[in-house]
């Protein structure tokens, strides 16, 4: 296991400290380093809070800043932040309008975010959006079981409220592929291992194995399979507009992501869905996994306008 | 060799096409796809042009846009663009004030950019800055032999003229480390191979081996060695201000880059050099190499102001 780290115990803390020092213009530590929050809060705005295990950087801390999150909590690797951390984020960022918590659909995250709401709900106005865009751990079509993965980013960027988030969540699908398993530093356990000519289709971002191990193939064949599954699980009405997001899982270089995007875009557009917005890069990782995920989000004109709204964070910045 | 690609022959073209489609707001293809240029040129501005082999993405095409490059040319993997490509970029972007070519210090690049200047110099006002920030292929201190690597980015961002670029080039040093060699798709040759407990210190961005193969170590030990070599090769006058840049070589996840940055920042600041600006991310790659480079640039106040000037490109965007 070759990783740039000193000890498994201090890995997350040192990485987050590096992040905060590199992006002092956007973020500061909350008290006792229990959360990362925006340097400048906007009084009267609903605070957006997210978080989850470490190992997915730049998610979530990379999206703290103007136009996206007000705070993010980082747990141990692949482990939810504690209710105490989430409450600290609430107390740090609630300027009177309450907080919306953006939570990925995992038992540990749900439990701890719900517990924080229960414990702080008498003093703060709180609500929660659960993101479940990932197709593959569930049977296709059963929305309740889907994990939240790269689509989380789209919901957060739209910096909007529960209703908007929940509506959007029904129109986002993601699916991933990995060319290798990853080793979790603290346990030194490998999540799964693949031969030199194998790939794993439908992986999660915590190294959950996918639904099929297949022989490695040309990019267009892999991407075609992902896009076909996604397109088959999402109802695109005529006139639908889409955001296409190709996300690197940690060990995949930009050149390969752009090549994959090129194939995905062709595939989706050939099915009559115009791509109005795009995102290509390493935004939601699974440690150093070599692999990628494809996310398709069907957006209304209002949602596209929200996506275009200015953001200034460590990991995303526009216009 | 597991890479997201279809054929080795079409890999670069498909990846660049995906890039252009994903970033249509910033860039368009030049005629016959010989270069990538800014969608909106600024008449009367000196055009900045760079380029080099593919396999280093997002460099160079990711830096085409407002405040950085006006055009970039992409060669085959690890191979210079042709003089014809460079001349096409000159003709596309010269709006009357001439062009400054930003070239990395490799024989192939130098030869082709010089040839382009010779061939187009009667019709255009042209000059060239050669970037040579990399410490390790040369003996330390012999500036003329140093390769241009991640420091190229700093020169380009300062969006300034030959003099500025050449002055800055004397005050930038980079050094890299790799945890694995990479396989070049077309040749299927591995640049070098490392055992599970080895690392290569002082690598180049085309898979050139470094000056020493060492046992893999804790991040602070690796980063300390890089920083010490860099600090020993660059004269920091009292009052010097620095930009610290930790760059991923293609297969290194953000969490590890931030951890490495944390160590590098501590090391440099302990030596009395305040870090005024930071950059952490995957900007200059060597295919899917697991590894990183550290770049230190000593800047004047004027240069810091230029660094802070607005940029809007696919790979960098601020304020």
Coordinates of C-alpha atoms in Angstrom, one line a residue:
Chain A
X1 CA 0.0 0.0 0.0
X2 CA 1.8 3.1 -1.3
X3 CA 0.1 6.2 -0.3
X4 CA 1.4 9.7 0.6
X5 CA 0.7 9.5 4.4
X6 CA 2.5 9.4 7.7
X7 CA 0.3 7.2 9.9
X8 CA -3.1 5.8 9.3
X9 CA -4.4 7.4 12.4
X10 CA -3.4 10.9 11.5
X11 CA -4.0 10.7 7.8
X12 CA -7.4 12.4 7.7
X13 CA -6.5 15.1 10.2
X14 CA -3.3 16.0 8.3
X15 CA -5.1 16.0 4.9
X16 CA -7.9 18.2 6.2
X17 CA -5.4 20.6 7.8
X18 CA -3.6 20.9 4.5
X19 CA -6.8 21.6 2.7
X20 CA -7.8 24.4 5.1
X21 CA -4.3 26.0 4.9
X22 CA -4.4 25.8 1.1
X23 CA -7.8 27.4 0.9
X24 CA -7.9 30.0 3.7
X25 CA -9.7 32.4 1.5
X26 CA -12.8 30.1 1.5
X27 CA -12.8 28.1 4.7
X28 CA -11.9 28.0 8.4
X29 CA -12.1 25.3 11.0
X30 CA -15.1 25.3 13.3
X31 CA -14.4 25.0 17.1
X32 CA -12.2 22.0 18.0
X33 CA -12.0 21.3 14.3
X34 CA -15.3 19.5 14.4
X35 CA -16.4 21.0 11.1
X36 CA -15.1 23.2 8.2
X37 CA -17.2 26.2 7.6
X38 CA -17.3 29.1 5.1
X39 CA -15.1 32.0 6.2
X40 CA -17.9 34.5 5.5
X41 CA -21.5 33.4 6.3
X42 CA -24.5 35.1 4.7
X43 CA -26.8 36.2 7.5
X44 CA -30.5 35.2 7.0
X45 CA -29.6 32.6 4.4
X46 CA -30.7 28.9 5.0
X47 CA -27.4 27.2 5.9
X48 CA -26.4 24.2 3.7
X49 CA -24.5 21.5 5.6
X50 CA -23.2 18.2 4.3
X51 CA -20.6 15.7 5.3
X52 CA -19.6 12.1 5.3
X53 CA -16.6 9.9 5.6
X54 CA -13.2 10.9 4.5
X55 CA -11.6 9.3 1.5
X56 CA -14.0 11.1 -1.0
X57 CA -12.1 14.4 -1.3
X58 CA -12.7 17.0 -2.6
X59 CA -16.2 16.1 -1.5
X60 CA -17.4 17.4 0.9
X61 CA -15.0 20.1 2.2
X62 CA -14.1 21.2 -1.3
X63 CA -17.7 22.5 -1.9
X64 CA -17.8 24.8 1.1
X65 CA -17.9 28.4 0.0
X66 CA -20.0 31.0 -1.8
X67 CA -23.0 29.4 -3.6
X68 CA -22.6 25.9 -2.2
X69 CA -22.1 24.6 1.3
X70 CA -21.9 26.6 4.5
X71 CA -20.2 23.8 6.4
X72 CA -19.1 20.2 6.0
X73 CA -18.2 17.5 8.5
X74 CA -15.5 14.9 7.9
X75 CA -15.6 11.5 9.6
X76 CA -12.9 8.9 9.6
X77 CA -12.2 7.2 6.3
X78 CA -15.5 5.8 4.9
X79 CA -17.2 6.5 8.3
X80 CA -20.0 9.0 9.0
X81 CA -19.2 12.2 11.1
X82 CA -20.6 12.0 14.6
X83 CA -23.8 13.8 15.7
X84 CA -21.6 16.1 17.8
X85 CA -19.7 17.2 14.7
X86 CA -22.9 17.8 12.8
X87 CA -24.4 19.8 15.7
X88 CA -21.2 21.9 15.8
X89 CA -21.7 22.7 12.1
X90 CA -25.4 23.7 12.7
X91 CA -24.4 26.0 15.6
X92 CA -21.6 27.5 13.6
X93 CA -23.7 28.3 10.5
X94 CA -27.3 28.9 11.5
X95 CA -27.8 32.7 11.2
X96 CA -31.5 32.5 11.9
X97 CA -33.0 30.9 8.8
X98 CA -32.3 27.3 9.8
X99 CA -30.2 24.7 8.1
X100 CA -30.7 22.1 5.3
X101 CA -28.6 19.0 5.7
X102 CA -27.6 17.3 2.5
X103 CA -27.1 13.6 3.4
X104 CA -26.1 10.6 1.2
X105 CA -28.2 7.6 1.5
X106 CA -26.1 5.4 3.8
X107 CA -27.3 3.9 7.1
X108 CA -24.4 5.5 9.1
X109 CA -24.9 8.9 7.6
X110 CA -28.7 8.8 8.0
X111 CA -28.5 7.7 11.6
X112 CA -26.0 10.4 12.7
X113 CA -27.6 13.3 10.7
X114 CA -31.0 12.3 12.1
X115 CA -29.7 12.1 15.6
X116 CA -28.2 15.6 15.2
X117 CA -31.5 16.9 14.0
X118 CA -33.2 15.3 17.0
X119 CA -30.7 16.7 19.5
X120 CA -30.5 20.3 18.0
X121 CA -34.0 20.6 16.6
X122 CA -35.4 22.4 19.6
X123 CA -33.0 25.3 19.1
X124 CA -32.7 25.3 15.3
X125 CA -35.0 25.0 12.3
X126 CA -33.6 21.9 10.5
X127 CA -34.5 19.7 7.6
X128 CA -32.8 17.1 5.5
X129 CA -32.5 16.0 1.9
X130 CA -31.3 12.5 1.2
X131 CA -29.4 11.9 -2.1
X132 CA -29.7 8.5 -3.7
X133 CA -28.5 8.8 -7.2
X134 CA -26.4 5.6 -7.5
X135 CA -28.1 2.9 -9.5
X136 CA -26.1 -0.2 -8.7
X137 CA -26.5 -1.3 -5.1
X138 CA -30.2 -1.6 -5.5
X139 CA -32.3 -3.2 -8.1
X140 CA -32.9 -0.7 -10.8
X141 CA -36.0 1.4 -10.3
X142 CA -36.1 1.0 -6.5
X143 CA -35.2 4.5 -5.6
X144 CA -35.3 4.1 -1.8
X145 CA -32.3 1.8 -1.8
X146 CA -30.0 3.7 -4.0
X147 CA -26.8 5.1 -2.5
X148 CA -25.9 8.8 -2.8
X149 CA -22.7 9.2 -4.7
X150 CA -21.5 11.8 -7.3
X151 CA -25.0 13.2 -7.7
X152 CA -24.7 14.7 -4.3
X153 CA -22.6 17.4 -5.8
X154 CA -25.4 18.5 -8.2
X155 CA -27.9 18.8 -5.4
X156 CA -25.5 20.9 -3.3
X157 CA -24.6 23.2 -6.2
X158 CA -28.2 24.1 -6.7
X159 CA -28.0 25.6 -3.3
X160 CA -31.7 25.3 -2.9
X161 CA -34.2 24.0 -0.5
X162 CA -35.5 20.6 0.5
X163 CA -38.2 20.5 -2.2
X164 CA -35.9 21.4 -4.9
X165 CA -33.4 18.9 -3.7
X166 CA -35.9 16.1 -3.4
X167 CA -37.4 16.8 -6.8
X168 CA -34.0 16.8 -8.4
X169 CA -32.9 13.6 -6.6
X170 CA -35.6 11.7 -8.6
X171 CA -34.0 12.8 -11.8
X172 CA -30.4 12.0 -11.1
X173 CA -28.7 8.7 -11.7
X174 CA -25.1 7.6 -11.3
X175 CA -23.1 4.5 -12.0
X176 CA -19.5 3.6 -11.5
X177 CA -16.8 1.3 -12.8
X178 CA -13.5 0.4 -11.1
X179 CA -10.3 -1.0 -12.6
X180 CA -8.9 -1.8 -9.1
X181 CA -10.0 -2.1 -5.5
X182 CA -8.5 0.2 -2.9
X183 CA -6.8 -0.4 0.4
X184 CA -8.2 1.3 3.5
X185 CA -5.2 2.7 5.5
X186 CA -6.5 1.9 8.9
X187 CA -7.6 -1.6 8.3
X188 CA -5.1 -2.3 5.5
X189 CA -7.8 -4.4 4.0
X190 CA -8.4 -4.3 0.2
X191 CA -12.0 -3.7 -0.7
X192 CA -11.9 -6.2 -3.6
X193 CA -9.2 -7.3 -5.9
X194 CA -9.2 -7.5 -9.7
X195 CA -7.0 -9.3 -12.1
X196 CA -5.0 -7.4 -14.7
X197 CA -7.8 -7.8 -17.3
X198 CA -10.9 -7.4 -15.1
X199 CA -13.1 -4.5 -14.2
X200 CA -15.9 -4.2 -11.6
X201 CA -19.1 -2.6 -12.8
X202 CA -21.5 -0.8 -10.4
X203 CA -19.0 -0.1 -7.6
X204 CA -19.8 2.2 -4.6
X205 CA -17.6 4.9 -3.3
X206 CA -16.6 3.0 -0.2
X207 CA -15.2 0.1 -2.2
X208 CA -18.4 -1.8 -2.2
X209 CA -18.1 -4.3 -5.0
X210 CA -20.4 -3.9 -8.0
X211 CA -23.0 -6.2 -9.6
X212 CA -20.7 -7.7 -12.2
X213 CA -17.1 -8.4 -12.7
X214 CA -16.3 -8.3 -16.4
X215 CA -13.3 -8.5 -18.8
X216 CA -11.8 -5.1 -19.3
X217 CA -12.9 -3.5 -22.5
X218 CA -12.6 -0.5 -24.8
X219 CA -13.8 2.8 -23.2
X220 CA -16.8 3.1 -25.5
X221 CA -18.1 -0.4 -24.5
X222 CA -17.7 0.4 -20.8
X223 CA -19.2 3.9 -21.1
X224 CA -22.0 2.6 -23.4
X225 CA -23.0 0.0 -20.8
X226 CA -23.1 2.6 -18.0
X227 CA -25.0 5.1 -20.1
X228 CA -27.5 2.5 -21.3
X229 CA -28.2 1.4 -17.7
X230 CA -28.6 5.0 -16.6
X231 CA -30.8 6.0 -19.5
X232 CA -33.0 2.9 -18.9
X233 CA -33.6 3.9 -15.3
X234 CA -34.5 7.6 -15.8
X235 CA -37.5 8.9 -17.6
X236 CA -36.5 11.6 -20.0
X237 CA -39.6 13.4 -21.2
X238 CA -39.3 15.1 -24.7
X239 CA -37.6 18.4 -24.3
X240 CA -35.6 17.3 -21.2
X241 CA -32.3 19.0 -20.7
X242 CA -29.4 17.2 -19.1
X243 CA -26.3 17.8 -17.1
X244 CA -23.6 15.1 -17.8
X245 CA -21.0 14.6 -15.2
X246 CA -18.0 12.3 -15.6
X247 CA -16.3 11.9 -12.2
X248 CA -12.9 10.4 -11.5
X249 CA -12.7 8.1 -8.5
X250 CA -9.2 9.2 -7.4
X251 CA -6.6 7.5 -9.5
X252 CA -7.9 8.3 -13.0
X253 CA -6.1 11.1 -15.0
X254 CA -8.0 13.9 -16.7
X255 CA -7.1 12.7 -20.2
X256 CA -9.0 9.4 -19.6
X257 CA -12.0 11.2 -18.0
X258 CA -12.3 13.5 -21.0
X259 CA -12.1 10.5 -23.4
X260 CA -14.9 8.8 -21.4
X261 CA -16.9 12.0 -21.4
X262 CA -16.6 12.2 -25.2
X263 CA -18.1 8.7 -25.5
X264 CA -20.8 9.3 -22.9
X265 CA -21.9 12.6 -24.5
X266 CA -22.2 10.9 -27.9
X267 CA -24.2 8.0 -26.4
X268 CA -26.6 10.3 -24.5
X269 CA -27.1 12.7 -27.3
X270 CA -27.8 9.9 -29.8
X271 CA -30.7 9.0 -27.6
X272 CA -32.2 12.5 -28.1
X273 CA -31.3 14.0 -24.8
X274 CA -29.4 17.3 -25.3
X275 CA -26.5 17.9 -22.9
X276 CA -26.8 21.5 -21.7
X277 CA -24.2 21.4 -18.9
X278 CA -21.1 19.4 -18.3
X279 CA -18.7 18.6 -15.5
X280 CA -15.6 16.5 -15.9
X281 CA -13.1 16.0 -13.2
X282 CA -12.1 14.4 -9.9
X283 CA -14.8 15.6 -7.5
X284 CA -16.0 12.5 -5.5
X285 CA -13.4 10.0 -4.9
X286 CA -12.9 6.6 -3.3
X287 CA -9.4 6.9 -2.0
X288 CA -7.1 6.2 -4.9
X289 CA -9.4 4.0 -6.9
X290 CA -8.7 3.9 -10.6
X291 CA -12.2 4.2 -12.1
X292 CA -14.9 6.7 -12.9
X293 CA -18.6 7.3 -12.5
X294 CA -21.1 8.7 -15.0
X295 CA -24.0 10.9 -13.6
X296 CA -26.9 12.1 -15.7
X297 CA -29.2 14.7 -14.2
X298 CA -32.4 15.9 -16.0
X299 CA -32.9 19.6 -15.2
X300 CA -35.7 22.1 -15.6
X301 CA -34.8 25.6 -16.9
X302 CA -35.0 26.9 -13.4
X303 CA -32.6 24.3 -12.2
X304 CA -30.1 25.1 -15.0
X305 CA -30.2 28.7 -13.9
X306 CA -29.5 27.7 -10.4
X307 CA -26.6 25.5 -11.6
X308 CA -25.2 28.5 -13.4
X309 CA -25.4 30.7 -10.3
X310 CA -21.9 31.9 -9.1
X311 CA -20.0 29.5 -6.9
X312 CA -16.6 30.1 -5.3
X313 CA -15.3 27.0 -3.4
X314 CA -12.0 25.2 -3.3
X315 CA -13.2 22.6 -5.8
X316 CA -15.6 24.5 -8.0
X317 CA -15.5 28.0 -9.1
X318 CA -17.6 29.9 -11.7
X319 CA -18.7 31.8 -13.8
Chain B
X1 CA -2.4 -1.7 -19.1
X2 CA -5.9 -0.7 -18.0
X3 CA -6.8 2.7 -19.3
X4 CA -10.1 4.2 -20.4
X5 CA -9.4 4.3 -24.1
X6 CA -10.5 2.8 -27.3
X7 CA -7.4 2.6 -29.4
X8 CA -3.9 3.9 -28.8
X9 CA -4.0 5.7 -32.2
X10 CA -7.2 7.7 -31.4
X11 CA -6.7 8.2 -27.7
X12 CA -5.4 11.8 -27.8
X13 CA -7.9 12.9 -30.5
X14 CA -10.9 11.5 -28.5
X15 CA -9.7 12.9 -25.2
X16 CA -9.2 16.4 -26.7
X17 CA -12.5 16.3 -28.4
X18 CA -14.2 15.4 -25.1
X19 CA -12.3 18.4 -23.5
X20 CA -13.5 20.8 -26.1
X21 CA -17.1 19.6 -25.9
X22 CA -17.1 19.8 -22.1
X23 CA -15.7 23.4 -22.1
X24 CA -17.3 25.0 -25.1
X25 CA -17.7 28.2 -23.1
X26 CA -14.0 28.7 -23.0
X27 CA -12.5 27.0 -26.0
X28 CA -12.9 26.1 -29.7
X29 CA -10.9 24.1 -32.1
X30 CA -8.7 26.0 -34.5
X31 CA -8.8 25.0 -38.2
X32 CA -8.3 21.3 -38.9
X33 CA -8.1 20.9 -35.1
X34 CA -4.4 21.9 -35.2
X35 CA -4.8 23.9 -32.0
X36 CA -7.3 24.8 -29.3
X37 CA -7.9 28.5 -28.9
X38 CA -9.9 30.8 -26.7
X39 CA -13.5 31.3 -27.8
X40 CA -13.2 35.1 -27.4
X41 CA -9.8 36.7 -28.2
X42 CA -8.9 40.1 -26.8
X43 CA -7.8 42.4 -29.8
X44 CA -4.6 44.2 -29.2
X45 CA -3.4 41.9 -26.5
X46 CA -0.1 39.9 -26.9
X47 CA -1.3 36.4 -27.5
X48 CA 0.1 33.7 -25.2
X49 CA 0.6 30.3 -26.8
X50 CA 1.9 27.1 -25.3
X51 CA 1.8 23.4 -26.1
X52 CA 3.6 20.1 -25.8
X53 CA 2.9 16.5 -25.9
X54 CA -0.3 14.9 -24.8
X55 CA -0.4 12.9 -21.5
X56 CA 0.0 16.0 -19.3
X57 CA -3.7 17.1 -19.1
X58 CA -5.1 19.4 -18.0
X59 CA -1.9 21.1 -19.2
X60 CA -1.9 22.8 -21.7
X61 CA -5.4 23.0 -23.0
X62 CA -6.9 23.4 -19.6
X63 CA -5.2 26.7 -19.3
X64 CA -6.7 28.3 -22.4
X65 CA -9.1 31.1 -21.5
X66 CA -9.4 34.5 -20.0
X67 CA -6.2 35.6 -18.2
X68 CA -4.1 32.7 -19.3
X69 CA -3.4 31.2 -22.7
X70 CA -4.9 32.2 -26.0
X71 CA -4.1 28.9 -27.7
X72 CA -2.5 25.6 -27.0
X73 CA -1.2 22.8 -29.3
X74 CA -1.3 19.2 -28.4
X75 CA 1.1 16.7 -29.9
X76 CA 1.0 12.9 -29.7
X77 CA 1.7 11.4 -26.2
X78 CA 4.9 12.8 -24.8
X79 CA 5.7 14.3 -28.3
X80 CA 6.0 17.9 -29.3
X81 CA 3.3 19.5 -31.5
X82 CA 4.5 20.1 -35.1
X83 CA 5.7 23.5 -36.3
X84 CA 2.5 23.5 -38.5
X85 CA 0.3 23.2 -35.4
X86 CA 2.2 26.1 -33.7
X87 CA 1.9 28.3 -36.8
X88 CA -1.8 27.6 -36.9
X89 CA -2.1 28.8 -33.3
X90 CA -0.1 31.9 -34.1
X91 CA -2.3 32.7 -37.1
X92 CA -5.5 32.0 -35.1
X93 CA -4.6 34.3 -32.1
X94 CA -2.3 37.1 -33.3
X95 CA -4.6 40.2 -33.3
X96 CA -1.7 42.6 -34.1
X97 CA 0.3 42.7 -30.9
X98 CA 2.3 39.5 -31.6
X99 CA 2.6 36.3 -29.7
X100 CA 4.6 35.0 -26.8
X101 CA 5.3 31.3 -26.9
X102 CA 5.7 29.6 -23.6
X103 CA 7.9 26.5 -24.1
X104 CA 9.1 23.8 -21.8
X105 CA 12.8 23.1 -21.9
X106 CA 12.8 19.9 -24.0
X107 CA 14.8 19.4 -27.2
X108 CA 11.7 18.4 -29.2
X109 CA 9.6 21.3 -28.0
X110 CA 12.4 23.8 -28.4
X111 CA 13.1 22.7 -32.0
X112 CA 9.5 22.8 -33.2
X113 CA 8.7 26.1 -31.5
X114 CA 11.9 27.7 -32.8
X115 CA 11.1 26.4 -36.3
X116 CA 7.6 27.9 -36.1
X117 CA 9.1 31.2 -35.1
X118 CA 11.5 31.1 -38.0
X119 CA 8.7 30.2 -40.5
X120 CA 6.1 32.7 -39.3
X121 CA 8.4 35.4 -38.0
X122 CA 8.2 37.5 -41.2
X123 CA 4.4 37.9 -40.8
X124 CA 4.1 38.0 -37.0
X125 CA 5.9 39.6 -34.1
X126 CA 7.0 36.5 -32.0
X127 CA 9.1 35.8 -29.0
X128 CA 9.6 32.8 -26.7
X129 CA 10.0 32.1 -22.9
X130 CA 11.6 28.8 -22.0
X131 CA 10.5 27.3 -18.7
X132 CA 13.1 25.2 -16.8
X133 CA 11.9 24.7 -13.3
X134 CA 12.6 21.0 -12.8
X135 CA 15.7 20.4 -10.6
X136 CA 16.4 16.8 -11.2
X137 CA 17.5 15.9 -14.7
X138 CA 20.3 18.4 -14.4
X139 CA 22.9 18.8 -11.7
X140 CA 21.6 21.2 -9.2
X141 CA 22.3 24.8 -9.9
X142 CA 22.8 24.4 -13.7
X143 CA 19.8 26.2 -14.8
X144 CA 20.2 25.7 -18.5
X145 CA 19.7 22.0 -18.4
X146 CA 16.6 21.9 -16.2
X147 CA 13.4 20.6 -17.7
X148 CA 10.2 22.6 -17.7
X149 CA 7.5 20.9 -15.6
X150 CA 4.8 22.1 -13.3
X151 CA 6.3 25.5 -13.0
X152 CA 5.2 26.2 -16.5
X153 CA 1.8 26.8 -15.1
X154 CA 3.0 29.6 -12.9
X155 CA 4.6 31.4 -15.8
X156 CA 1.5 31.1 -17.9
X157 CA -0.8 32.3 -15.2
X158 CA 1.2 35.5 -14.8
X159 CA 0.0 36.2 -18.3
X160 CA 2.9 38.5 -18.9
X161 CA 5.7 39.1 -21.2
X162 CA 9.1 37.6 -22.0
X163 CA 11.0 39.5 -19.4
X164 CA 8.6 38.8 -16.7
X165 CA 8.6 35.1 -17.6
X166 CA 12.3 34.8 -17.8
X167 CA 12.8 36.6 -14.5
X168 CA 10.3 34.4 -12.8
X169 CA 11.8 31.2 -14.3
X170 CA 15.0 31.9 -12.4
X171 CA 13.0 31.8 -9.2
X172 CA 10.9 28.6 -9.7
X173 CA 12.0 25.1 -8.8
X174 CA 10.1 21.8 -9.0
X175 CA 10.9 18.3 -8.0
X176 CA 8.8 15.1 -8.4
X177 CA 8.5 11.7 -6.9
X178 CA 6.7 8.6 -8.4
X179 CA 5.3 5.5 -6.8
X180 CA 5.0 3.7 -10.1
X181 CA 6.1 4.0 -13.7
X182 CA 3.5 4.5 -16.5
X183 CA 2.8 2.6 -19.7
X184 CA 2.7 4.7 -22.9
X185 CA -0.3 3.4 -24.9
X186 CA 1.2 3.5 -28.4
X187 CA 4.4 1.7 -27.5
X188 CA 3.0 -0.3 -24.6
X189 CA 6.4 0.3 -23.0
X190 CA 6.6 0.9 -19.3
X191 CA 8.8 3.9 -18.5
X192 CA 10.3 2.3 -15.4
X193 CA 9.0 -0.3 -13.0
X194 CA 9.1 -0.1 -9.2
X195 CA 8.7 -2.8 -6.6
X196 CA 5.9 -2.6 -4.0
X197 CA 8.1 -0.8 -1.5
X198 CA 10.1 1.5 -3.8
X199 CA 9.8 5.0 -5.0
X200 CA 11.6 7.0 -7.7
X201 CA 12.8 10.5 -6.7
X202 CA 13.3 13.2 -9.2
X203 CA 11.2 11.9 -12.1
X204 CA 10.3 13.8 -15.2
X205 CA 6.8 14.2 -16.6
X206 CA 7.5 11.9 -19.5
X207 CA 8.4 9.0 -17.3
X208 CA 12.1 9.8 -17.3
X209 CA 13.5 8.0 -14.3
X210 CA 14.8 10.1 -11.5
X211 CA 18.2 10.3 -9.8
X212 CA 17.5 7.8 -7.0
X213 CA 15.4 4.8 -6.3
X214 CA 14.6 4.7 -2.6
X215 CA 12.6 2.6 -0.2
X216 CA 9.1 4.0 0.1
X217 CA 8.7 6.2 3.2
X218 CA 6.3 8.3 5.3
X219 CA 5.0 11.4 3.5
X220 CA 6.9 13.8 5.7
X221 CA 10.2 12.1 4.9
X222 CA 9.5 12.2 1.1
X223 CA 8.2 15.8 1.1
X224 CA 11.0 16.9 3.4
X225 CA 13.6 15.6 1.0
X226 CA 11.9 17.3 -2.0
X227 CA 11.6 20.6 -0.1
X228 CA 15.1 20.5 1.2
X229 CA 16.5 20.0 -2.3
X230 CA 14.4 22.7 -3.7
X231 CA 15.2 25.2 -0.9
X232 CA 18.9 24.4 -1.3
X233 CA 18.8 25.3 -5.0
X234 CA 16.9 28.6 -4.9
X235 CA 18.1 31.7 -3.2
X236 CA 15.4 33.2 -0.9
X237 CA 16.4 36.7 0.1
X238 CA 15.0 37.9 3.4
X239 CA 11.4 39.2 2.8
X240 CA 10.9 36.7 -0.1
X241 CA 7.3 35.6 -0.6
X242 CA 6.4 32.3 -2.0
X243 CA 3.9 30.3 -4.0
X244 CA 3.7 26.7 -3.0
X245 CA 2.3 24.3 -5.5
X246 CA 1.7 20.6 -4.9
X247 CA 0.8 18.9 -8.2
X248 CA -0.6 15.4 -8.7
X249 CA 1.0 13.4 -11.6
X250 CA -2.3 11.8 -12.6
X251 CA -3.1 8.9 -10.3
X252 CA -2.8 10.6 -6.9
X253 CA -6.1 11.5 -5.1
X254 CA -6.7 14.9 -3.6
X255 CA -6.6 13.7 0.0
X256 CA -3.0 12.6 -0.4
X257 CA -2.0 15.9 -2.3
X258 CA -3.4 17.9 0.6
X259 CA -1.5 15.8 3.1
X260 CA 1.7 16.3 1.2
X261 CA 0.9 20.1 0.9
X262 CA 0.5 20.2 4.7
X263 CA 4.0 18.8 5.2
X264 CA 5.6 20.9 2.5
X265 CA 4.1 24.1 3.9
X266 CA 5.3 23.4 7.4
X267 CA 8.8 22.6 6.0
X268 CA 9.1 25.7 3.9
X269 CA 7.7 28.0 6.5
X270 CA 10.0 26.6 9.2
X271 CA 12.8 27.8 6.9
X272 CA 11.5 31.4 7.2
X273 CA 9.8 31.6 3.8
X274 CA 6.2 32.7 4.1
X275 CA 3.8 31.0 1.8
X276 CA 1.6 33.7 0.3
X277 CA -0.2 31.7 -2.4
X278 CA -1.0 28.0 -2.7
X279 CA -2.2 25.6 -5.4
X280 CA -3.0 22.0 -4.8
X281 CA -4.4 19.7 -7.4
X282 CA -3.8 17.7 -10.5
X283 CA -2.7 20.2 -13.1
X284 CA 0.4 18.7 -14.9
X285 CA 0.2 15.0 -15.3
X286 CA 2.3 12.1 -16.6
X287 CA -0.5 9.9 -17.9
X288 CA -1.8 7.9 -14.8
X289 CA 1.4 8.2 -12.8
X290 CA 0.9 7.8 -9.0
X291 CA 3.2 10.5 -7.7
X292 CA 3.4 14.3 -7.1
X293 CA 5.7 17.2 -7.6
X294 CA 6.4 20.2 -5.3
X295 CA 7.0 23.6 -6.9
X296 CA 8.2 26.6 -5.0
X297 CA 8.2 30.0 -6.7
X298 CA 9.6 33.1 -5.1
X299 CA 7.5 36.1 -6.2
X300 CA 7.7 39.9 -6.1
X301 CA 4.7 41.8 -4.9
X302 CA 4.0 42.7 -8.6
X303 CA 4.0 39.0 -9.5
X304 CA 1.7 38.1 -6.7
X305 CA -0.7 40.8 -8.0
X306 CA -0.5 39.2 -11.5
X307 CA -1.1 35.7 -10.0
X308 CA -4.2 37.1 -8.4
X309 CA -5.6 38.6 -11.6
X310 CA -8.8 37.0 -12.8
X311 CA -8.5 33.7 -14.8
X312 CA -11.3 31.7 -16.4
X313 CA -10.2 28.5 -18.0
X314 CA -11.3 24.9 -17.8
X315 CA -8.7 24.0 -15.2
X316 CA -8.2 27.2 -13.2
X317 CA -10.8 29.8 -12.3
X318 CA -10.7 32.8 -10.0
X319 CA -11.2 35.0 -8.1

